[in-house]
Tab-separated table of C-alpha atoms in Angstrom:
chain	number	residue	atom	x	y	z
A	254	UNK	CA	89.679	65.518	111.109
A	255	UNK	CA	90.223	69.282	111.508
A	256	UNK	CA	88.443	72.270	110.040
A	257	UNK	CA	88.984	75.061	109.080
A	258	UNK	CA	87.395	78.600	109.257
A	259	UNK	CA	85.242	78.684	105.956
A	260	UNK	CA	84.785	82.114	106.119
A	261	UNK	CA	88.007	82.994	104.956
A	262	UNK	CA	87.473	81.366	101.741
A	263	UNK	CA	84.409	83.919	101.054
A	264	UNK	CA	87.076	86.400	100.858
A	265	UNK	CA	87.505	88.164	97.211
A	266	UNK	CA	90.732	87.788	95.954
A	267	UNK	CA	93.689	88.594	97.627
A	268	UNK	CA	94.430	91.877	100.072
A	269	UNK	CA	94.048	95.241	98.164
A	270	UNK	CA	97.655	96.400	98.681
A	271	UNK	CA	99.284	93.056	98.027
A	272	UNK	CA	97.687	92.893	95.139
A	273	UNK	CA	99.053	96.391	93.665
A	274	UNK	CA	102.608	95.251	95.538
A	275	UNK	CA	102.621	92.353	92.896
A	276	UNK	CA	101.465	94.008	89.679
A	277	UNK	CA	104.207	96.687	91.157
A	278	UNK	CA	106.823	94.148	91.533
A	279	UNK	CA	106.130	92.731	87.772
A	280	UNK	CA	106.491	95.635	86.146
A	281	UNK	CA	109.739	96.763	88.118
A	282	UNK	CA	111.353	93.243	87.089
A	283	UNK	CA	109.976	93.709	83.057
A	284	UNK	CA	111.401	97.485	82.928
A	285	UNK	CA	114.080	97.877	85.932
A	286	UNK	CA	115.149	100.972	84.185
A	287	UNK	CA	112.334	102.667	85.211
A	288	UNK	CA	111.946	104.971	88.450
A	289	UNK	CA	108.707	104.285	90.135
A	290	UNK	CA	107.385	107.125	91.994
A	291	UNK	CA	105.031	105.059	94.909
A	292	UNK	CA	102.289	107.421	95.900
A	293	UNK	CA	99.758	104.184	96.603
A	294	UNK	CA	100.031	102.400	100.130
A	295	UNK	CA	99.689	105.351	103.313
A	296	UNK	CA	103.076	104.492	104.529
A	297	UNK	CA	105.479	107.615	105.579
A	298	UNK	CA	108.661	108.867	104.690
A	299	UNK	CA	110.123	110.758	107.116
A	300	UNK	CA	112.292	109.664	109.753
A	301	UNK	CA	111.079	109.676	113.555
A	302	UNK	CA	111.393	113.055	114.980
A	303	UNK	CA	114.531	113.933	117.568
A	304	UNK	CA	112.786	114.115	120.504
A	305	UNK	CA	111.019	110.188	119.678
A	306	UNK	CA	114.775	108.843	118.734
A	307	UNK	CA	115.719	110.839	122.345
A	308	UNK	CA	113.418	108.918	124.135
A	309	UNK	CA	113.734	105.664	122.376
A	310	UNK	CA	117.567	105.607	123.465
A	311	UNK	CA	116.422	106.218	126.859
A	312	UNK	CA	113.990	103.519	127.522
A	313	UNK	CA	116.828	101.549	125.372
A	314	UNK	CA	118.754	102.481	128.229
A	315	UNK	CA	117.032	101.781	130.754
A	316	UNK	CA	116.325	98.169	129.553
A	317	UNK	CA	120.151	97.313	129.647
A	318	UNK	CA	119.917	97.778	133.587
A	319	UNK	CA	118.559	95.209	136.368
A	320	UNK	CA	117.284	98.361	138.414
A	321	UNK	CA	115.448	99.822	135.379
A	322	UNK	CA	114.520	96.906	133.307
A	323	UNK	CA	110.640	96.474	132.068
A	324	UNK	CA	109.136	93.201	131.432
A	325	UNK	CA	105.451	92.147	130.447
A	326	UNK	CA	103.449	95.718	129.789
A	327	UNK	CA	100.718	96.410	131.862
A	328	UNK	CA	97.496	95.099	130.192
A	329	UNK	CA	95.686	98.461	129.413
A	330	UNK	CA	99.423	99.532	128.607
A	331	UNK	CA	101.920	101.842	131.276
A	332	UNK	CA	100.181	104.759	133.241
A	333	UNK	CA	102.630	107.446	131.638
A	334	UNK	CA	101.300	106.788	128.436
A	335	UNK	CA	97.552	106.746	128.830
A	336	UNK	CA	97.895	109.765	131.197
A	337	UNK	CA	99.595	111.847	128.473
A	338	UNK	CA	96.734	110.449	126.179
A	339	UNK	CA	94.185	111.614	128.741
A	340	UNK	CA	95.454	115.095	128.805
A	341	UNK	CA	96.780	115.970	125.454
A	342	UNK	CA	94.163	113.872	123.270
A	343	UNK	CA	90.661	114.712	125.738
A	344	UNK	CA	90.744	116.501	128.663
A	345	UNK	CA	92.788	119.312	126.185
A	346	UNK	CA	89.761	119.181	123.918
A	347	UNK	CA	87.069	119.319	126.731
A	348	UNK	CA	86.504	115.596	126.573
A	349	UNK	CA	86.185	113.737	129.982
A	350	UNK	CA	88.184	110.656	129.013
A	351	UNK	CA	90.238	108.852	131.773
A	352	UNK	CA	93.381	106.923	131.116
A	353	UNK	CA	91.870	103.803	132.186
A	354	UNK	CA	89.630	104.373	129.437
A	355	UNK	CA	92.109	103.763	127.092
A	356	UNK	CA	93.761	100.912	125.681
A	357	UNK	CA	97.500	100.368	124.267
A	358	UNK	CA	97.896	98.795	121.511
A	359	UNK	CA	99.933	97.850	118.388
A	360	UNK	CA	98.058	100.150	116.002
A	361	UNK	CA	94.676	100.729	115.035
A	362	UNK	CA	94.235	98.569	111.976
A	363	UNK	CA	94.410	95.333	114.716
A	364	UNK	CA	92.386	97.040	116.637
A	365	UNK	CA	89.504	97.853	114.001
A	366	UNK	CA	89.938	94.039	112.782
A	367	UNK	CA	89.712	92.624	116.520
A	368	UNK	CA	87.417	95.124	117.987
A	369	UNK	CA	84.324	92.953	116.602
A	370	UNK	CA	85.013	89.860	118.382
A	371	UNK	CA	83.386	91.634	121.418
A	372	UNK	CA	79.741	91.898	119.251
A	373	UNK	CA	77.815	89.317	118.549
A	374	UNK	CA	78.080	87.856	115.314
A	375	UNK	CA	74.161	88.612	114.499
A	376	UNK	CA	75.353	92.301	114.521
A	377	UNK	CA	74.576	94.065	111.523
A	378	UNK	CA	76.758	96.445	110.218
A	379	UNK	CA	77.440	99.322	108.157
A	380	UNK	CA	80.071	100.869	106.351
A	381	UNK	CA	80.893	103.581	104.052
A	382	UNK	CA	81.133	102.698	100.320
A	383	UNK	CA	84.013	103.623	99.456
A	384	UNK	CA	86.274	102.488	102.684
A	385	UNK	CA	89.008	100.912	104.607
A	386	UNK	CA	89.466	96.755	103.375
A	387	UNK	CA	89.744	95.550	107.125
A	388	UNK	CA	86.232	96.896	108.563
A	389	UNK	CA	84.525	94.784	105.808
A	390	UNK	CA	87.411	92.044	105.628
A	391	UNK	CA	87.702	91.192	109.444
A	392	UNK	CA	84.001	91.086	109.149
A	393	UNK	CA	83.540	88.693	106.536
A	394	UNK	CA	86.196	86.684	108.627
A	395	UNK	CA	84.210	86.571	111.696
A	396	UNK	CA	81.096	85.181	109.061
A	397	UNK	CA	79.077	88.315	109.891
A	398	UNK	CA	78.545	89.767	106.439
A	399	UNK	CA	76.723	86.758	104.596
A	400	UNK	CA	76.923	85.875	101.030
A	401	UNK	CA	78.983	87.822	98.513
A	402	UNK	CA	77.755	89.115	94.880
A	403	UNK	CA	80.245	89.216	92.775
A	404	UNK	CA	78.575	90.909	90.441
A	405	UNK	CA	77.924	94.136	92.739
A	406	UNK	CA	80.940	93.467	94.851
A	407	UNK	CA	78.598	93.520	97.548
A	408	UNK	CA	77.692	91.281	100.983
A	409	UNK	CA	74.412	90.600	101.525
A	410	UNK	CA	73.787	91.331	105.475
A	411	UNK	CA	76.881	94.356	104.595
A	412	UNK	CA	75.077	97.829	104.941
A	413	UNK	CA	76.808	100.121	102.898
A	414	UNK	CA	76.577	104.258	102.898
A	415	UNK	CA	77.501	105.461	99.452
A	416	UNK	CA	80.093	108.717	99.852
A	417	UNK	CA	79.580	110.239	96.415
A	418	UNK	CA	80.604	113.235	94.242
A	419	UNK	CA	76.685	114.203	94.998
A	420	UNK	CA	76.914	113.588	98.560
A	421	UNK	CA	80.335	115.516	99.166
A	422	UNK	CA	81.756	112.185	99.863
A	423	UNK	CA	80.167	111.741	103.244
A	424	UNK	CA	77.870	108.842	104.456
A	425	UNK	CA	73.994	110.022	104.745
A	426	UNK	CA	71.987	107.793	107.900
A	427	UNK	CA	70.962	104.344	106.490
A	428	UNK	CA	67.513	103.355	105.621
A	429	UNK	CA	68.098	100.010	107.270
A	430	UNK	CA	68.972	99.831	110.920
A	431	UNK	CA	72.247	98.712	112.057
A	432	UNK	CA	73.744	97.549	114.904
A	433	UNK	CA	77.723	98.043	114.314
A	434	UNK	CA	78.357	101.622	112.338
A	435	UNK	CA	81.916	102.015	111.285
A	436	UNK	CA	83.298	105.995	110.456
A	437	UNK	CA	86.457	106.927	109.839
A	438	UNK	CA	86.703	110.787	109.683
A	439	UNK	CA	89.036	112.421	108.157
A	440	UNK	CA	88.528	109.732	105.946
A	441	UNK	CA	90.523	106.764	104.442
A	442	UNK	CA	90.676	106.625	101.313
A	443	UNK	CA	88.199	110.013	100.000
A	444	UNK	CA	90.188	112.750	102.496
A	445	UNK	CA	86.460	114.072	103.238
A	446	UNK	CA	86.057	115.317	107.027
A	447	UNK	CA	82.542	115.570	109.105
A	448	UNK	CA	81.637	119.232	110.789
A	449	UNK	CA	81.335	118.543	114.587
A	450	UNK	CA	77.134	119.362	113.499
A	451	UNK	CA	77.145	116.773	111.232
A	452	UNK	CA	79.191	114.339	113.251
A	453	UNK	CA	76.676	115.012	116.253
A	454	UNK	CA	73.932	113.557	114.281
A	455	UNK	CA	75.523	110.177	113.527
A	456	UNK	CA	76.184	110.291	117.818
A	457	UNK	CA	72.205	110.782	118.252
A	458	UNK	CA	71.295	108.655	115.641
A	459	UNK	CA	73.166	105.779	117.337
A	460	UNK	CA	71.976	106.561	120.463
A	461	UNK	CA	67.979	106.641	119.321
A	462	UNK	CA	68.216	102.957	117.348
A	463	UNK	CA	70.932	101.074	119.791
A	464	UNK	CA	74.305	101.401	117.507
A	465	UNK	CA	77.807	101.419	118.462
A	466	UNK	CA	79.854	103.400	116.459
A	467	UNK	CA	83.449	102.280	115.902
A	468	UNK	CA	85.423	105.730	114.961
A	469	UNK	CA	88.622	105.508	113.485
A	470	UNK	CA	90.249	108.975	114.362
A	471	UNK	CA	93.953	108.186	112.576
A	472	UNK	CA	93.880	111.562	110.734
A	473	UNK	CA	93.199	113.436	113.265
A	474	UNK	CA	96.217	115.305	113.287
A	475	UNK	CA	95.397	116.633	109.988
A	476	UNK	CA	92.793	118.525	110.423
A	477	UNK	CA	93.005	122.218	109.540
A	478	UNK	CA	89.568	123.379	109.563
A	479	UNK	CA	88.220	125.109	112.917
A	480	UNK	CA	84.501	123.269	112.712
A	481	UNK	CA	85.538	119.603	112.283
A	482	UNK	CA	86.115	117.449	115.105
A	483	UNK	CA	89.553	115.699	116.745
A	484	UNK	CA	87.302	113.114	118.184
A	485	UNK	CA	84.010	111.781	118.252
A	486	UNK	CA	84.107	112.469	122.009
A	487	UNK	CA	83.570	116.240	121.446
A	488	UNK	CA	79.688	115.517	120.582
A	489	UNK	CA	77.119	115.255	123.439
A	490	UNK	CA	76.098	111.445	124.264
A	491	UNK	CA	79.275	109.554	122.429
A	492	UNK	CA	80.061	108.115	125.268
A	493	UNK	CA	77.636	106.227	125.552
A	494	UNK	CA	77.800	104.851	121.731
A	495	UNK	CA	81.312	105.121	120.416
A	496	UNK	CA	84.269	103.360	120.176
A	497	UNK	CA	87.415	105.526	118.731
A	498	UNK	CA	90.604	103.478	117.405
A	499	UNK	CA	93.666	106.249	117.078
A	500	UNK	CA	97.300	105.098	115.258
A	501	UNK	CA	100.532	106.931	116.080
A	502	UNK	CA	101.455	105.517	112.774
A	503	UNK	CA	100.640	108.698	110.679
A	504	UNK	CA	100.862	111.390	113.215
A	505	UNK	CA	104.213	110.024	114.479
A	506	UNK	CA	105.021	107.979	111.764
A	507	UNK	CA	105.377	105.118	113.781
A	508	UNK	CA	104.470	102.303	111.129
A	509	UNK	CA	107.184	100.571	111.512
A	510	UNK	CA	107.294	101.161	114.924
A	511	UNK	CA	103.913	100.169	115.801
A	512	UNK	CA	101.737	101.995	118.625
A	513	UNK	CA	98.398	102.753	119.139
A	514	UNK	CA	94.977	102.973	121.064
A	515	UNK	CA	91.391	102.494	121.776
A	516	UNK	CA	89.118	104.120	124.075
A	517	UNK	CA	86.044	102.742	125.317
A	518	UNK	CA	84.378	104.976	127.868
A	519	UNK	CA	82.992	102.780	130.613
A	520	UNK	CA	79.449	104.205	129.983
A	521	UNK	CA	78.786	102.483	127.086
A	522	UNK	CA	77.152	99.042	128.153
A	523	UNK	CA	74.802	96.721	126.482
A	524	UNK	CA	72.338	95.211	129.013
A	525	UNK	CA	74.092	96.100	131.837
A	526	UNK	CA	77.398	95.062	130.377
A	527	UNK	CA	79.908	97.413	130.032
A	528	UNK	CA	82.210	96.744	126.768
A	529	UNK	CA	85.174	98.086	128.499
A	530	UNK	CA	84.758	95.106	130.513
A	531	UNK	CA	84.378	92.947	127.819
A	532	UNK	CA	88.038	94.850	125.599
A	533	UNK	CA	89.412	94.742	129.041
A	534	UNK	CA	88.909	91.174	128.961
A	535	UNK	CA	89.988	90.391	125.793
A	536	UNK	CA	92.956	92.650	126.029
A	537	UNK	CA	94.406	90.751	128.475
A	538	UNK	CA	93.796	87.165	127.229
A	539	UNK	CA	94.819	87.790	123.889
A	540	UNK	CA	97.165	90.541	123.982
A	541	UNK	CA	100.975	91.284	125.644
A	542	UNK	CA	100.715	94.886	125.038
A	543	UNK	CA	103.319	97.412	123.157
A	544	UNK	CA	106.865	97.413	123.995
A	545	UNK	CA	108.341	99.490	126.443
A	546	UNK	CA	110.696	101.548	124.724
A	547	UNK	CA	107.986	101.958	122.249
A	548	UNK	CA	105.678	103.132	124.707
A	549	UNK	CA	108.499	105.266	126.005
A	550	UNK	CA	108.647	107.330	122.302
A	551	UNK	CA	104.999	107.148	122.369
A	552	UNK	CA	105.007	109.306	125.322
A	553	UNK	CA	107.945	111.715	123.587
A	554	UNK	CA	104.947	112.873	121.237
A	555	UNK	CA	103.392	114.925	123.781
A	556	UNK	CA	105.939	116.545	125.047
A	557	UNK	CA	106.826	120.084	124.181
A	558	UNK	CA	109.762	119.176	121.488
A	559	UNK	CA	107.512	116.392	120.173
A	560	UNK	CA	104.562	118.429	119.694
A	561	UNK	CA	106.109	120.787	117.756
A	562	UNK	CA	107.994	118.877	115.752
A	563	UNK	CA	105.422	116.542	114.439
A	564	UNK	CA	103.360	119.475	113.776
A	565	UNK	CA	106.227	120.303	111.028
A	566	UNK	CA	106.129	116.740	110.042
A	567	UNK	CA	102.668	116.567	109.584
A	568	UNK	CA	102.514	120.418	107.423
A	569	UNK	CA	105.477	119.094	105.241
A	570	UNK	CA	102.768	115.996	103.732
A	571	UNK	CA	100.261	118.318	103.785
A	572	UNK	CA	102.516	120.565	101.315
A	573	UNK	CA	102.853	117.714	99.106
A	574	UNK	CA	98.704	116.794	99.434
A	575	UNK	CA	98.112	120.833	98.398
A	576	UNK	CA	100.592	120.178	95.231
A	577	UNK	CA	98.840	116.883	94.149
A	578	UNK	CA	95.428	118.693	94.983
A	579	UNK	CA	96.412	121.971	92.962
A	580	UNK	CA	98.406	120.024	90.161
A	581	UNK	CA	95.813	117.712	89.593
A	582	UNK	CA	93.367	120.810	88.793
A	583	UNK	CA	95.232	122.339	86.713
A	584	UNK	CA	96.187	119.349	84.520
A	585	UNK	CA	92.042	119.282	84.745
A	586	UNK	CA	91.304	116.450	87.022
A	587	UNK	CA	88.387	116.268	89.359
A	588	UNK	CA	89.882	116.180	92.555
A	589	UNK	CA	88.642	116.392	95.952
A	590	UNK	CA	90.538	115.807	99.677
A	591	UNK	CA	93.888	117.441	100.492
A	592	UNK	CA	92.743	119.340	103.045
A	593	UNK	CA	92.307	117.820	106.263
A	594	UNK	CA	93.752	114.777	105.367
A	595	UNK	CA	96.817	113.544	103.569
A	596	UNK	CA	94.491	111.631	100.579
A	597	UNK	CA	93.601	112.906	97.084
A	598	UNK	CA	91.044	111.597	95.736
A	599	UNK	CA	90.573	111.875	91.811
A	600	UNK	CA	88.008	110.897	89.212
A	601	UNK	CA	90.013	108.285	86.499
A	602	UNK	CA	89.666	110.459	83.253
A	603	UNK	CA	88.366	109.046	79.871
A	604	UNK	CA	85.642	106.376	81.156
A	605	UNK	CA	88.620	104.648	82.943
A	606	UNK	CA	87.772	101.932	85.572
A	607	UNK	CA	90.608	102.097	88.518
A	608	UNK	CA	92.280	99.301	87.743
A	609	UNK	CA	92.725	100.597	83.877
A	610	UNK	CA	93.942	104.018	85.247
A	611	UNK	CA	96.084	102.065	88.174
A	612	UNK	CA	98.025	100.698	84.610
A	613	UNK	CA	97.632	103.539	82.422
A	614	UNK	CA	99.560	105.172	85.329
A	615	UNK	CA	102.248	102.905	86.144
A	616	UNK	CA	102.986	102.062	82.272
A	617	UNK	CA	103.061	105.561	81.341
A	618	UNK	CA	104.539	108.051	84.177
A	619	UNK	CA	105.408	104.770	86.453
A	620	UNK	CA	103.529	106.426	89.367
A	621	UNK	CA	101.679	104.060	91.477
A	622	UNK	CA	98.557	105.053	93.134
A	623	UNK	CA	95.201	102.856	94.918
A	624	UNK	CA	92.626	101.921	92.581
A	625	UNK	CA	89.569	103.641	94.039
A	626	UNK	CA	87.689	100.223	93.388
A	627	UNK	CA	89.599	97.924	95.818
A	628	UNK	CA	88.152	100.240	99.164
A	629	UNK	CA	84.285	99.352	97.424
A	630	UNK	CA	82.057	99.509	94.360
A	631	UNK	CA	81.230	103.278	94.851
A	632	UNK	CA	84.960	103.587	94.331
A	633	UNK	CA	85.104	102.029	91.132
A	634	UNK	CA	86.390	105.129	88.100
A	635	UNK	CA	88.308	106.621	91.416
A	636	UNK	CA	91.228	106.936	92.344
A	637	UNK	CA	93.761	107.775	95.532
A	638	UNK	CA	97.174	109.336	95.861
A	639	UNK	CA	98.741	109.949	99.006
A	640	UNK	CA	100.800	112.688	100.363
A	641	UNK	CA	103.211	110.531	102.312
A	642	UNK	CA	106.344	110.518	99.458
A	643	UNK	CA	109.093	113.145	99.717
A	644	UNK	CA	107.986	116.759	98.243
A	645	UNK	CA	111.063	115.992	95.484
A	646	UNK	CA	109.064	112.891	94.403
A	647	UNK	CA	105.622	114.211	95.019
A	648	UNK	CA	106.238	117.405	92.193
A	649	UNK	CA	108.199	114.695	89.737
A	650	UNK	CA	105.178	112.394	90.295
A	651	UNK	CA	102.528	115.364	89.430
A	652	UNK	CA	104.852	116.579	86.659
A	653	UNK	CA	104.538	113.015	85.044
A	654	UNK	CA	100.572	113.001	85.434
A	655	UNK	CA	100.531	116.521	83.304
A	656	UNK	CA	102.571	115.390	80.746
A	657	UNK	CA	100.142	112.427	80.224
């Protein structure tokens, strides 16, 4: 008889975000007269920019003609794209990353869920506390993270960084040593960003014990400050210790569109074993690559017209983040992010856990946020808003949270 993968049933309770879909979806159906303001999930809200929809209806185009038509991608995804990558993303930035060092993909969550089937399932690894659902999740799927406490709501063979009010929300170096270190700066869900100094000491620190770091860089395009890094790749050595996922999902606002990368620089190699070898490999066994015509309007974000005008996509959330962020303070909530990325993240006021403040919030102004608890246990009396609603909803959503 069959079996099944018993690792999955280790998993806590459902998915964070279809669990606050549901409690959203009762409470819609109980009081449909009410307008729900969704500041919660990291999804956008404005429409692909002209010069993406230009070059989507090209490539559209071109697949309605024999002489033009594109079938199967190639496997590390089409030259045009990875080239533009190359130049606009490194070599721009004064980091020596080829195009066949990068990898097409569907967007980086898959990629930061598959990425560990290439380690060895004795890897240890370590995480920030509070932080993204799949690092963990795809983890505990693979059977890598041991036994769960439901007490702490913490795995066993899980090392976990606490990012704290104390610590400025950033990870200090572990005590234990692991193998697999997973950053994601600007950071998911806290906003907080690394200075290139302080990023450079993760990149040695991996490269004195023998760690990989796997760097999600999905915010990058929110940075604002002059001293905090686009990519990992801009500190001496990380080539030969990082891994950095990117998503045109927030820059672009491709979510529904789905497009992304990962980069693994062909220095990095584990007993003479290079893991671009190894992605390469898996990449083309498991994977068909993006579409064309998707890889066509990923291309349309470098370009001139594309550059600039996701740059006024990307100030118009951080508008709304600076409202939330200044709103917030004045209504006297302690509030941090906002600044280089498009997260707020709040301290729940009155000795509320998340979850009571996720329901205080939705019963009372009907604005739905991420309980702070759901992305670990150091998140638990937080609490995250996003900045990717429409500025009309954003300043009725704040409004609400005042009047409270």
């Amino acid at each position: 008889m069959f079996k099944i993968n018993e690792n999955y049933l280790k998993l806590p309770g459902s998915y964070l975000f279809f669990t606050i879909g549901k409690k959203v979806k009762e409470y819609s159906q109980a009081h449909p007269e009410k307008q729900i303001i969704r500041l919660g999930i990291g999804d956008v809200t404005q429409p692909l920019a002209p010069a993406i929809i230009e070059a989507m209806h090209g490539a559209v185009d071109e697949m309605g003609n024999a002489e033009t038509f594109r079938g199967y991608a190639p496997d590390l995804g089409y030259e045009f794209l990875r080239n533009a990558i190359s130049r606009n993303d490194y070599k721009a930035r004064g980091c020596g990353i080829s195009a066949d060092e990068i990898f097409i993909s569907d967007g980086a969550k898959c990629d930061s869920g598959n990425i560990q089937e290439i380690f060895s399932v004795d890897n240890r690894i370590a995480v920030c506390d509070p932080v993204y659902p799949v690092y963990v999740d795809t983890n505990v799927m693979a059977g890598r993270t041991g036994v769960y406490d439901g007490k702490t709501e913490t795995w066993s063979d899980v090392i976990y960084m606490p990012c704290l009010a104390e610590n400025d929300f950033l990870p200090e170096l572990p005590k234990e040593t692991p193998d697999l270190i997973y950053l994601c700066f600007p950071n998911n869900p806290t906003g907080s960003a690394l200075k290139r100094e302080q990023l450079q000491e993760w990149v040695d620190y991996a490269n004195k014990v023998g760690a990989v770091i796997i760097y999600d860089a999905a915010y990058e395009a929110y940075i604002s400050q002059e001293d905090v890094p686009h990519s990992i790749y801009e500190c001496a050595g990380a080539k030969h210790c990082a891994i950095e996922l990117h998503s045109f999902s927030k820059n672009a606002g491709f979510t529904g569109v789905r497009l992304g990368y990962t980069v693994i620089p062909k220095e990095l190699e584990c007993d003479g074993v290079t893991l671009h070898s190894l992605w390469a490999r898996r990449h083309g066994t498991k994977y068909n690559g993006a579409p064309y015509i998707v890889q066509r309007a990923g291309e349309a974000v470098y370009s001139e017209a594309g550059k600039e005008q996701l740059k006024q996509q990307v100030a118009y959330y951080m508008k709304n983040a600076r409202y939330i962020l200044d709103g917030l303070r004045e209504a006297g909530y302690t509030v941090s992010g906002g600044v280089n990325a498009p997260y707020i993240w709040l301290k729940a006021p009155k000795g509320m856990t998340s979850w009571e403040f996720f329901d205080y919030l939705l019963e009372n102004a009907n604005v739905v946020g991420t309980p702070g608890s759901g992305f670990g246990p150091s998140g638990e009396t937080y609490f995250r808003l996003t900045a990717f609603g429409s500025y009309e909803n954003t300043v009725e959503a704040v409004e609400r949270i005042k009047a409270l």
